[in-house]
Every structure is written in structure tokens, then in C-alpha cells.
């Protein structure tokens, strides 16, 4: 079908117009988006400003209310301790009343400021792995004098072992303090308080039960509301602010937990709160994120090492669930033993252990990784073939700037730990080929290297060598290896480092077995060795 | 053994007076300053054994003063306890992270004050 030139021209003109229209429309959209964006930015700035004002307000109110109270409290104690002079009986009584009311005001202001901060979102939990049993026991001991004074029987029923959960320890401490304090307040002398912590499937459940005055059914749902004071007993010490439970509820809920109460008037009350056990994957990521945030704040570095079991299912089939769990626990313990500092920690997930090294540069992490390898290899002696363990390291901020990326980076750098036994095949082959290897240890004397006395190469692989040596060699010693390969003209110069050296004792002349890891292999050398092993 | 000297830096003159009476009664020598700048001067000239430093002060606040104190050669080894009006729920770690040796939350009991001073002086 032929189109006349005029029709063609019209068609082109129409297309051109459409194109121009669309360009115009897209430009308008772009402008529109730009305006919206600017508007959003402005709103964002306003919100930030408002937030800052809120923080300033709370800080200033906090200071303005607390400072005069601080002054009054110190002077009241000065008078009470008779520093300016002796007090009459009446004066003493009045000063005691002043002191008591100052403390009451302090508690009220503390609670008001707490709830105000929580409600304006200024309180963010600083989560870390916490042992709730230890935490609870700490709070219980703090209350001991009061418990004993009232002759109350306190029972702690803790379901051990309890996994550590990921919570803010200070806030959890405050929850326990509030609830135990309440139980004490509303329970008469010679009463009973039972504290339980139970490990449930997806959460842990804590409860504080007392044999106190209880709560009437119609008041049960008012308990957690602010300023509702139920059952205000007369007399000093029993007065509260009506905010304690409201704050406790907020603290539990900010951890995605729930709190409820069961009570019978005249018999007693039981406060129960649950805290979810987060999946360890989220925990690890959040945990690493938090540690990174801290590192960022200090402008410091942070490294992580991931120890993972590859082919987990295969190993699971061979070794069974119990053994696998045992291995993971052991790996975590091994990691903990290679810590350089008190601040290093480990977090465990199903198939891996993440070692977190605050303030570790890349070199530090590398050093720890080597030590870990050595330790794990020793541990793995009888497991080879049944399990494959990999180690990978990554450093913040060099390689990633958030937890997820850092962990992934470490995982992409996972290297199977050289086990040696798997590469045994090359031993016999090498005998046929005949490699000459000279290994020198850079000595103290200038440019003199002493030859490493070794008998035979037990095995070798892409990563290193295993030798039978005469002496026990110090891990970390640097070596220079000169390897003459049959199809190479020049001997390969390789640097190595001693990883481990153990007495095997089988050979009397060369009773030690030493593992050497190649360091900084250039790609050509790697290729050459690989070719060698393959052949 | 000579008395230990404590420098109190706080703009609340009445609170400072109360703390002074308390500490003198407990056997300490006390010098005071009412703001960050004069606090730095006194720290240099008096060489106290311990510094009590308030956070919210006009012109130069406690954190700034702390930074300056830790930058002065002869003064940086003196232990510093910050006086803060932050409550338990709050992130008091800021005081801890800033390089202070300890912190006391206002209002405080004299027992807490003396205990923390004793601990920091060891």
C-alpha cells in the first residue's frame, strides 16, 4: 500500500505535535513533582523544628522543676542532720514532713516527665540481649529490705533456661520495679508475692502476683489509665501518683509486648506482661544496626565476622538436630574465646554466628578471623566431610554503612576454612610431579632467612599447606615460600603465615604438624596452584 | 593526709551553697564557680581533686565545659561528676559517653552524693 507524500507529511506533523504535547505534559509533571518535593522538605523541616522544641521544652521544664527541689532537698537534709544546730522534737517532726513531701513531689515530677517524654515519642528503647532472670533478681534484691521489713514471703519461679531477649534493660528494670513496688505497697504484713518468668513458644511471660487488697472488677480496666488511683490506702508511703501503671504499660508496649491484670477484691492481684521473642534474624540485624549507630556516633570503626555453616541441610541429615545445635553453641563459645576485648560480642541465628567487634579496623578483624579459623579447625578435626564452615568478615564504614549490608558483605566474602584433609588428593599427585618448595622464615638478622625444617608436605591446596615440621612454630609467623612448579620457569614467590602448629607425635623426627596459609596471593599464582591441584 | 578539694561549677547559687555546706561537713574543702568560664579558670588555679559540674548553664553549658576541661593538660585527669536533671527513663548515657566519670541526677540524696564522690576519688 503506498501512501501519498501529502498523507505522510500530515502523519508526521500529527506525530510531531503529539510528541510536543507529551513533552509539555511531562515537563509540567516534573515541575509539579518539584513543587511537591519542596513542600515536603519544608514540612519536614517544620516537623524537625517542632520536635526540637518539644525536646527543649522537656529538658528545660525538667531542669526548672528539679533544681529548686534539689536545693530544698539538700537544705532539708542539712537541717535534719542538725548541722546548723540541734532540733527540738517538734522541729524534727516538721522537717521530716518537709522531707517526705519533697520526695513525693520528686516522684510526681519524675512520672510526669516520663509519661510526657514517652507520649511525645522521645523515648526510644535501647535494645540489647538481656537475661531477664538476672535482671529480675537484681530488682528483687534491691527490694529486699522492704520485703523483710514487712515479713513478706517472696517466691521467684523462673523457668530456666531462658533465652536472652532483645529488650532495653533499663526500661525492663523500671517495669519490674513498678510492679514489685506496687505489690509491696498493697500487700499487708506477712503476705505473699510470687514472681514468675516463663518461656513460651513465641514470647516470654512475666507475672507478679500478690496477696494484697486486690481490685474491684469495675475498676480493672481503669488501672492502666493515667492519674487513676484505685484503693488509695491511708497513711504515709502508700500514696502514689497514679502514673506508675500507665508508664509501665507504655514501657511494655514499646517493646511490642502486652500487659494485663487479674484480680480479686480482698484476695490479691496478678499482673502479667509478655514480651515477644523476636526471630533471631531480625535481632541480629537490629543489633548490628544499633552497634553501628553507636560506632557512627563515635566516628569509630566496627567489624563483624560471620561464621556460617554451608550446606546446613546436608550436615543436619548426617549429624542430627541435637548435634548441630551443639556445634553452633560450640562455635559461639570458640568465638567468645578468641575475643580481644570485653566489648566484643556474638549473636546467634539458626545456621550462623555473628561476631561483632566494636572499634576493629579491617586488619584487626582479619587477625581475629585467622585466630578463629585456627581454633575452629582444631575443633573440626573429626567433623571434616560432615560439615563445612565458612568465615567472612566485613568492616564498617569501609564496606557498608548499615547492618543489613554489612552482614551481606561479610557473607559474600565467606571463605571455606581450609581444612586440608579434603585436599589430600594433591599429595600423591605432587609426588609424581615433584615440586620443590623452599620455605624461609625472615630472621632477626638482616636479609638472612633460615630455612624451615620440614619433612614433607602433608597436603596442600589453594589456600595453604600442611607440613610435618621438626619444631613447633609460632602462629602468626610470616613466611616466604618459593615454589618451583614443573610447568613454570621461575619459582613462584608466595607469602604465607603460620596458622597453627600441633604436636602429632607420629613421626619422631618431625613430630609437629603445621598449617600454613597463603597470604596475598596474586591471581597468577592462584591460577598456577589451582592448575596444579586440578591436574 | 590533707583534705580533698572539690570544685562545684553550677549557676544555681543556692544549690551550690547547700552542696558546699554538706561537703564541708563531710570533711572536704570546697571551691565554687558560677559558670563554665570561671569554672575553667578555677580548675586551673585551684587544681581540685574532683569537679562537680552542672549541665544546664547559660553561655557555656556543662558538656562544652567538660570538653574544655578535658583539653587542658593539667586539668584533664581530674575526675568529673556531672549534675543532670534527666530522669531514669532518659538516655543518661549522653553524660556517660561525654567523658564524665559519673553523673548524679537532681534531686539527689546526700548519701548518693557522698557515695559517688568517694567512688570517684579512689
XYZ file of C-alpha atoms in Angstrom:
657
model
C 0.000 0.000 0.000
C 1.505 3.281 -0.967
C 0.831 6.437 0.890
C 0.849 9.709 -0.879
C 3.551 12.138 0.242
C 0.892 14.560 1.492
C -0.640 11.953 3.782
C 2.802 11.074 5.030
C 3.562 14.672 5.803
C 0.287 15.028 7.679
C 1.057 11.915 9.659
C 4.496 13.225 10.567
C 3.057 16.590 11.549
C 0.497 14.875 13.787
C 3.171 12.740 15.451
C 5.362 15.770 15.981
C 2.505 17.596 17.645
C 1.767 14.640 19.869
C 5.401 14.453 20.859
C 5.452 18.153 21.653
C 2.277 17.782 23.712
C 3.734 14.910 25.661
C 6.953 16.740 26.290
C 4.997 19.670 27.591
C 2.925 17.392 29.830
C 5.975 15.662 31.199
C 7.645 18.978 31.932
C 4.564 20.124 33.775
C 4.546 16.902 35.774
C 8.192 17.380 36.617
C 7.514 20.896 37.794
C 4.594 19.658 39.813
C 6.722 16.996 41.435
C 9.386 19.568 42.185
C 6.885 21.793 43.950
C 5.513 18.886 45.939
C 9.017 17.893 46.896
C 9.890 21.369 48.067
C 6.682 21.459 50.034
C 7.548 18.135 51.667
C 11.010 19.366 52.534
C 9.541 22.434 54.159
C 7.063 20.370 56.175
C 9.859 18.065 57.206
C 11.911 20.989 58.463
C 8.916 22.304 60.389
C 8.386 18.913 61.996
C 12.024 18.710 62.958
C 11.794 22.156 64.483
C 8.672 21.186 66.424
C 10.387 18.056 67.628
C 13.368 20.069 68.747
C 11.097 22.474 70.595
C 9.475 19.536 72.364
C 12.863 18.201 73.425
C 13.974 21.625 74.589
C 10.710 22.069 76.462
C 11.065 18.804 78.281
C 14.708 19.465 79.081
C 14.008 22.969 80.359
C 10.919 22.014 82.378
C 12.844 19.080 83.741
C 15.651 21.342 84.856
C 13.451 24.171 86.137
C 11.306 21.875 88.265
C 14.100 19.742 89.538
C 16.665 22.333 90.508
C 14.632 24.098 93.220
C 13.649 20.678 94.520
C 17.306 19.697 94.636
C 18.099 22.821 96.649
C 15.221 22.176 99.068
C 16.171 18.544 99.478
C 19.781 19.253 100.374
C 18.895 22.022 102.854
C 16.192 19.898 104.442
C 18.709 17.130 104.971
C 21.229 19.640 106.366
C 18.712 20.836 108.945
C 17.541 17.300 109.651
C 21.130 16.186 110.324
C 21.425 19.079 112.762
C 24.431 20.639 111.052
C 23.416 24.245 111.846
C 22.236 23.249 115.325
C 20.164 20.915 117.431
C 16.490 20.494 116.722
C 13.598 20.367 119.115
C 11.228 17.443 118.920
C 8.631 19.453 117.039
C 11.183 20.893 114.636
C 12.393 17.403 113.833
C 8.855 16.238 113.121
C 8.156 19.171 110.836
C 11.402 18.819 108.935
C 10.621 15.133 108.392
C 7.263 16.118 106.918
C 9.005 18.604 104.629
C 11.453 15.905 103.506
C 8.649 13.430 102.848
C 6.746 15.898 100.723
C 9.801 16.907 98.771
C 10.297 13.245 97.864
C 6.663 12.936 96.922
C 6.963 15.924 94.607
C 10.113 14.467 93.085
C 8.327 11.203 92.300
C 5.410 13.042 90.757
C 7.633 15.163 88.559
C 9.638 12.105 87.516
C 6.496 10.293 86.480
C 5.007 13.302 84.706
C 8.167 13.906 82.753
C 8.475 10.216 81.929
C 4.969 9.944 80.578
C 5.342 13.228 78.742
C 8.505 12.019 77.078
C 7.028 8.669 76.170
C 3.978 10.282 74.641
C 5.950 12.696 72.532
C 7.887 9.745 71.219
C 11.075 10.912 72.831
C 11.745 7.641 74.486
C 13.249 5.023 72.262
C 14.195 1.695 73.695
C 17.886 0.963 73.555
C 17.675 -2.727 72.966
C 20.288 -5.316 73.692
C 20.289 -9.016 74.543
C 19.150 -9.285 78.144
C 18.857 -12.149 80.579
C 15.516 -11.451 82.232
C 16.182 -13.774 85.148
C 19.307 -11.884 86.164
C 17.507 -8.587 85.679
C 14.567 -9.649 87.839
C 16.841 -10.998 90.550
C 18.653 -7.671 90.644
C 15.449 -5.764 91.244
C 14.271 -8.268 93.853
C 17.462 -7.827 95.862
C 17.028 -4.067 95.764
C 13.617 -4.513 97.392
C 14.856 -6.989 99.970
C 14.956 -4.588 102.952
C 11.345 -3.572 102.391
C 10.265 -7.167 101.812
C 11.899 -8.268 105.034
C 10.537 -5.326 106.997
C 7.004 -6.322 106.064
C 7.738 -10.024 106.596
C 6.551 -10.835 103.131
C 7.279 -14.233 101.613
C 8.684 -13.766 98.135
C 8.833 -16.675 95.710
C 10.695 -16.450 92.422
C 9.688 -19.122 89.928
C 11.946 -18.799 86.946
C 11.680 -21.208 84.058
C 15.320 -21.800 83.230
C 16.959 -21.988 80.800
C 15.501 -18.817 79.469
C 16.786 -17.406 76.206
C 18.126 -13.879 76.302
C 15.634 -11.499 74.769
C 16.191 -8.317 72.856
C 14.951 -5.506 75.091
C 16.030 -2.296 76.776
C 17.342 -3.410 80.167
C 16.751 -0.075 81.927
C 13.124 0.030 80.863
C 12.551 -3.581 81.815
C 14.106 -2.802 85.167
C 11.644 0.036 85.552
C 8.728 -2.283 84.713
C 9.780 -4.780 87.369
C 10.411 -2.014 89.868
C 6.947 -0.546 89.303
C 5.122 -3.848 89.552
C 7.053 -5.224 92.515
C 6.802 -1.867 94.254
C 3.035 -1.890 93.771
C 2.755 -5.450 95.032
C 4.642 -4.431 98.165
C 2.580 -1.305 98.624
C -0.770 -3.048 98.521
C 0.101 -6.226 100.403
C -0.152 -6.309 104.184
C 2.453 -7.742 106.506
C 3.065 -11.478 106.317
C 1.612 -11.567 102.814
C 2.984 -13.360 99.768
C 4.426 -12.218 96.440
C 5.115 -14.645 93.605
C 7.198 -13.625 90.623
C 7.264 -15.895 87.600
C 9.075 -15.808 84.284
C 8.029 -18.479 81.805
C 9.408 -19.380 78.405
C 6.506 -19.693 75.994
C 6.622 -20.544 72.327
C 6.900 -17.117 70.750
C 7.213 -14.969 73.831
C 8.260 -14.877 77.419
C 5.650 -14.271 80.080
C 6.389 -12.493 83.341
C 3.940 -12.201 86.192
C 3.894 -10.620 89.614
C 1.193 -11.901 91.906
C 0.411 -10.698 95.414
C -1.969 -11.488 98.253
C -2.868 -7.863 98.675
C -6.099 -5.966 98.783
C -6.972 -6.666 95.152
C -9.024 -4.605 92.758
C -12.796 -4.469 92.309
C -13.973 -5.749 88.901
C -15.391 -2.395 87.883
C -12.006 -0.760 88.382
C -9.941 -3.337 86.489
C -9.931 -1.538 83.168
C -9.178 1.794 84.771
C -5.948 0.574 86.298
C -3.653 1.497 83.441
C -5.175 4.890 82.872
C -3.280 7.937 83.975
C -3.963 9.502 87.309
C -6.448 6.848 88.331
C -5.608 5.939 91.876
C -7.545 2.903 92.951
C -7.605 1.722 96.541
C -5.597 4.528 97.934
C -4.699 3.257 101.333
C -4.338 5.874 104.030
C -1.063 6.637 105.705
C 2.375 7.664 104.526
C 4.170 5.659 101.913
C 1.002 4.352 100.341
C 0.409 7.447 98.264
C 1.239 7.198 94.630
C 0.948 9.393 91.605
C -1.486 7.297 89.607
C 1.034 7.234 86.774
C 3.116 4.193 87.602
C 0.954 1.644 85.816
C 0.327 3.943 82.855
C 4.078 4.284 82.418
C 4.589 0.551 82.882
C 2.051 -0.145 80.153
C 3.829 2.232 77.769
C 7.185 0.643 78.516
C 5.886 -2.867 77.833
C 4.073 -1.803 74.676
C 7.087 -0.041 73.227
C 8.672 -3.479 73.108
C 5.614 -4.847 71.303
C 4.559 -6.606 74.477
C 1.220 -6.760 76.277
C 0.212 -6.283 79.902
C -2.948 -7.312 81.718
C -4.216 -7.829 85.243
C -6.198 -10.495 87.027
C -7.518 -9.622 90.434
C -9.988 -10.486 93.162
C -11.006 -7.900 95.696
C -9.650 -8.833 99.093
C -7.640 -11.766 97.738
C -4.892 -10.285 95.633
C -3.784 -9.259 92.154
C -1.664 -10.704 89.415
C -0.036 -8.505 86.794
C 1.052 -10.371 83.694
C 3.114 -8.995 80.841
C 4.528 -10.676 77.798
C 7.468 -9.784 75.612
C 7.882 -11.236 72.145
C 10.897 -13.324 71.279
C 11.994 -11.792 68.029
C 13.240 -14.032 65.277
C 16.970 -14.043 65.667
C 17.458 -12.839 62.124
C 15.749 -9.543 62.943
C 17.562 -9.421 66.242
C 20.934 -9.780 64.602
C 20.195 -7.134 62.015
C 18.763 -4.689 64.571
C 21.548 -5.426 66.995
C 24.226 -4.813 64.386
C 22.369 -1.668 63.275
C 22.415 -0.339 66.830
C 26.064 -1.115 67.312
C 26.769 0.601 64.005
C 24.791 3.640 65.153
C 26.944 3.833 68.245
C 30.083 3.447 66.184
C 28.846 6.157 63.845
C 28.252 8.443 66.786
C 31.801 7.956 67.955
C 33.223 8.113 64.431
C 34.705 4.694 65.070
C 35.040 1.579 63.004
C 33.277 -1.678 63.537
C 33.883 -5.105 62.108
C 31.813 -8.217 62.014
C 32.747 -11.779 61.261
C 30.120 -14.207 60.132
C 30.669 -17.871 60.915
C 28.261 -19.877 58.856
C 27.607 -23.498 58.167
C 27.060 -24.016 54.482
C 25.002 -26.902 53.198
C 23.239 -26.871 56.505
C 20.611 -29.404 55.491
C 23.162 -31.926 54.377
C 25.007 -31.663 57.651
C 21.726 -31.748 59.526
C 20.881 -35.078 57.904
C 24.242 -36.548 58.750
C 24.606 -35.223 62.269
C 21.085 -34.665 63.502
C 19.417 -31.640 65.046
C 20.827 -32.016 68.527
C 24.385 -32.311 67.332
C 24.003 -29.346 65.005
C 22.679 -27.168 67.809
C 25.573 -28.338 69.935
C 28.000 -27.392 67.183
C 26.523 -23.902 66.871
C 26.799 -23.439 70.621
C 30.395 -24.638 70.493
C 31.177 -22.294 67.606
C 29.773 -19.413 69.580
C 31.903 -20.418 72.544
C 35.002 -20.675 70.375
C 34.286 -17.218 69.000
C 33.897 -15.863 72.526
C 37.241 -17.364 73.493
C 39.016 -15.542 70.659
C 37.720 -12.153 71.750
C 40.267 -9.414 72.003
C 38.180 -7.211 74.247
C 35.325 -7.199 76.692
C 33.123 -5.302 74.256
C 33.227 -7.980 71.566
C 30.002 -9.947 71.369
C 28.331 -12.744 69.472
C 24.796 -13.175 68.268
C 23.469 -16.489 67.067
C 20.981 -17.367 64.384
C 19.960 -20.777 63.082
C 22.859 -21.507 60.854
C 25.335 -18.855 61.789
C 27.095 -16.950 64.487
C 27.861 -13.280 64.024
C 30.829 -11.933 65.905
C 30.736 -8.208 66.481
C 33.989 -6.410 67.074
C 33.471 -2.765 68.005
C 36.326 -0.468 67.096
C 38.011 -3.102 64.999
C 39.646 -1.999 61.783
C 39.972 -4.292 58.838
C 43.374 -5.550 59.965
C 42.132 -6.277 63.479
C 39.182 -8.198 62.115
C 41.493 -10.137 59.854
C 43.663 -11.089 62.802
C 40.664 -12.297 64.791
C 39.389 -14.157 61.755
C 42.680 -16.007 61.463
C 42.651 -16.965 65.122
C 39.079 -18.117 64.764
C 39.989 -20.240 61.786
C 42.760 -21.905 63.703
C 40.545 -22.612 66.655
C 37.676 -23.868 64.536
C 39.942 -26.105 62.510
C 41.159 -27.812 65.632
C 37.598 -28.245 66.716
C 36.580 -29.566 63.334
C 39.154 -32.340 63.151
C 36.704 -35.161 63.491
C 33.913 -33.455 61.630
C 35.517 -32.981 58.256
C 33.438 -34.153 55.407
C 30.333 -33.928 57.531
C 30.246 -30.194 57.896
C 31.555 -27.182 56.060
C 32.181 -23.996 57.971
C 32.759 -20.635 56.357
C 34.093 -17.391 57.730
C 33.557 -13.968 56.254
C 34.434 -10.550 57.583
C 33.358 -7.007 56.787
C 34.178 -3.612 58.231
C 32.040 -0.523 58.747
C 32.173 2.089 57.328
C 34.684 0.903 54.734
C 32.470 -1.764 53.278
C 28.930 -0.909 54.318
C 27.021 1.677 56.246
C 24.186 -0.305 57.726
C 23.636 -3.624 59.430
C 21.957 -5.491 56.608
C 24.547 -4.570 54.000
C 27.397 -5.235 56.403
C 26.143 -8.727 57.140
C 25.571 -9.433 53.479
C 29.016 -8.150 52.615
C 30.560 -10.415 55.196
C 28.605 -13.310 53.763
C 29.724 -12.668 50.216
C 33.274 -12.858 51.474
C 32.763 -16.188 53.137
C 35.673 -18.425 52.573
C 35.616 -22.036 53.407
C 38.089 -22.677 56.133
C 40.996 -24.582 54.789
C 40.686 -27.975 56.276
C 43.435 -29.722 54.481
C 42.085 -33.186 54.688
C 39.804 -32.625 51.767
C 42.721 -31.678 49.594
C 44.701 -34.725 50.386
C 44.369 -35.887 46.864
C 47.031 -33.462 45.748
C 49.608 -35.129 47.959
C 50.063 -38.186 45.859
C 49.889 -36.231 42.688
C 52.505 -33.823 43.789
C 54.907 -36.635 44.485
C 54.649 -37.585 40.899
C 55.093 -34.073 39.660
C 57.787 -33.163 42.080
C 57.571 -29.680 43.420
C 60.482 -28.099 45.087
C 59.448 -25.841 47.855
C 61.748 -23.669 49.833
C 60.328 -22.003 52.821
C 62.157 -19.278 54.577
C 61.365 -17.529 57.791
C 62.538 -13.931 57.754
C 65.030 -13.869 60.562
C 66.208 -11.323 63.018
C 69.436 -10.923 61.162
C 69.258 -8.639 58.186
C 68.269 -10.347 54.976
C 69.037 -13.743 56.368
C 66.266 -16.178 56.357
C 66.528 -19.546 57.968
C 65.112 -22.497 56.247
C 62.101 -24.061 57.729
C 62.929 -27.562 58.666
C 60.196 -29.696 57.350
C 59.964 -33.227 56.251
C 57.168 -33.474 53.854
C 54.200 -31.656 52.680
C 51.258 -33.402 54.086
C 48.756 -31.730 51.915
C 48.233 -28.558 50.026
C 45.503 -26.640 48.473
C 44.600 -23.276 47.071
C 44.748 -21.763 50.486
C 47.824 -23.171 52.039
C 49.979 -26.078 53.014
C 50.152 -28.581 55.770
C 53.644 -29.669 56.737
C 55.339 -32.073 59.053
C 57.842 -29.967 60.904
C 60.627 -30.563 63.327
C 59.683 -27.780 65.661
C 56.548 -26.241 66.928
C 56.123 -22.984 65.121
C 54.556 -19.823 66.378
C 51.222 -18.946 64.783
C 51.394 -15.590 63.112
C 54.970 -16.056 61.904
C 55.348 -14.746 58.412
C 56.993 -16.929 55.804
C 58.310 -16.517 52.331
C 57.722 -19.511 50.151
C 59.456 -20.212 46.940
C 57.609 -22.819 44.952
C 59.073 -24.350 41.888
C 56.362 -25.836 39.793
C 57.066 -28.168 36.902
C 55.490 -26.094 34.230
C 56.765 -22.772 35.479
C 60.109 -21.289 34.537
C 60.576 -19.120 37.552
C 59.780 -20.278 41.039
C 56.655 -18.726 42.445
C 57.214 -16.410 45.320
C 54.429 -16.712 47.788
C 53.983 -15.180 51.183
C 52.484 -17.264 53.906
C 51.663 -17.141 57.560
C 51.663 -19.904 60.112
C 48.195 -20.572 61.373
C 48.638 -23.481 63.685
C 51.243 -25.926 64.829
C 50.352 -29.047 66.751
C 52.235 -31.991 68.088
C 51.048 -35.123 66.387
C 53.910 -37.251 67.500
C 53.558 -39.905 64.893
C 56.867 -39.177 63.296
C 59.723 -38.985 65.792
C 61.904 -36.719 63.700
C 59.170 -34.385 62.659
C 56.585 -34.624 65.360
C 54.734 -31.426 64.600
C 52.141 -30.707 62.044
C 51.991 -27.114 60.917
C 49.401 -25.374 58.875
C 50.412 -22.521 56.653
C 48.050 -20.213 54.935
C 48.954 -18.364 51.795
C 48.722 -14.630 52.094
C 48.069 -12.104 49.386
C 48.136 -14.476 46.513
C 48.283 -12.736 43.216
C 45.802 -14.019 40.686
C 48.501 -15.636 38.547
C 49.843 -17.558 41.494
C 46.361 -18.633 42.480
C 45.764 -19.819 38.980
C 49.007 -21.735 38.878
C 48.295 -23.507 42.118
C 44.782 -24.267 41.059
C 46.022 -25.751 37.847
C 48.434 -27.826 39.838
C 45.799 -29.221 42.074
C 43.434 -29.893 39.263
C 45.924 -31.877 37.281
C 46.509 13.473 104.963
C 45.304 16.780 103.601
C 41.683 17.433 102.814
C 40.453 16.700 99.322
C 39.359 19.734 97.359
C 36.151 19.739 95.364
C 35.233 22.327 92.754
C 31.495 22.870 92.241
C 30.508 24.521 88.963
C 26.804 25.445 88.858
C 24.882 28.660 88.186
C 22.283 27.902 90.880
C 23.901 29.764 93.757
C 21.545 28.445 96.445
C 22.069 24.830 95.428
C 25.783 25.442 95.372
C 25.588 26.847 98.915
C 23.688 23.765 100.090
C 26.203 21.405 98.471
C 29.056 23.406 99.963
C 27.653 23.070 103.492
C 27.138 19.340 103.001
C 30.599 18.676 101.609
C 32.388 20.801 104.212
C 30.525 18.916 106.910
C 31.769 15.689 105.339
C 35.359 16.913 105.578
C 36.055 18.236 102.094
C 37.465 21.590 101.063
C 35.135 23.361 98.652
C 35.666 25.954 95.908
C 32.887 27.168 93.669
C 32.279 28.775 90.301
C 29.010 30.034 88.878
C 29.603 29.361 85.183
C 31.695 27.407 82.706
C 34.322 30.036 82.008
C 35.098 30.873 85.622
C 34.885 27.158 86.323
C 37.732 26.531 83.878
C 39.760 29.281 85.493
C 39.227 27.909 88.975
C 40.098 24.415 87.784
C 43.418 25.680 86.519
C 44.242 27.817 89.535
C 42.891 25.657 92.357
C 43.700 22.180 90.953
C 40.831 20.425 92.715
C 40.762 16.671 93.312
C 37.272 16.401 91.873
C 34.851 18.556 89.884
C 31.068 18.628 90.234
C 29.692 20.075 87.020
C 26.122 21.114 86.282
C 24.850 20.587 82.753
C 22.345 23.336 82.095
C 24.201 26.612 82.489
C 23.938 29.825 80.490
C 26.557 30.805 77.905
C 28.734 27.695 78.191
C 26.857 24.534 79.153
C 28.196 21.573 81.068
C 29.140 19.496 78.030
C 31.117 22.329 76.460
C 32.829 22.984 79.770
C 33.653 19.291 80.057
C 35.232 19.274 76.606
C 37.340 22.270 77.558
C 38.341 20.698 80.863
C 39.463 17.516 79.164
C 41.524 19.524 76.720
C 43.596 21.236 79.405
C 46.758 19.327 80.167
C 46.959 19.748 83.910
C 43.229 19.525 84.425
C 42.141 16.646 82.239
C 42.981 13.974 84.766
C 40.665 15.410 87.410
C 37.558 13.227 87.749
C 34.323 14.981 86.798
C 30.828 14.164 88.036
C 28.012 15.731 86.027
C 24.894 17.032 87.749
C 21.963 16.306 85.494
C 18.231 16.872 85.693
C 17.482 13.907 83.421
C 15.322 11.133 84.801
C 15.666 7.379 84.805
C 13.799 6.745 81.589
C 16.020 9.209 79.827
C 19.125 8.495 77.932
C 21.620 9.354 80.618
C 24.241 7.689 78.516
C 24.942 11.072 76.993
C 26.562 12.102 80.253
C 28.458 8.841 80.387
C 29.572 8.996 76.754
C 30.752 12.574 77.054
C 33.800 11.611 79.054
C 32.467 12.345 82.507
C 33.417 9.855 85.173
C 29.948 9.639 86.669
C 26.678 11.500 86.870
C 24.204 12.413 89.619
C 20.541 13.020 88.918
C 18.957 16.031 90.615
C 17.403 15.994 93.144
C 19.749 13.646 94.949
C 20.122 12.378 98.471
C 23.260 13.434 100.320
C 24.117 9.758 100.700
C 24.208 9.318 96.925
C 26.278 12.486 96.536
C 28.878 11.432 99.085
C 28.982 7.859 97.781
C 29.675 8.919 94.216
C 32.291 11.443 95.287
C 34.014 8.824 97.392
C 33.996 6.373 94.498
C 35.395 8.869 92.009
C 38.187 9.935 94.315
C 39.571 6.426 94.664
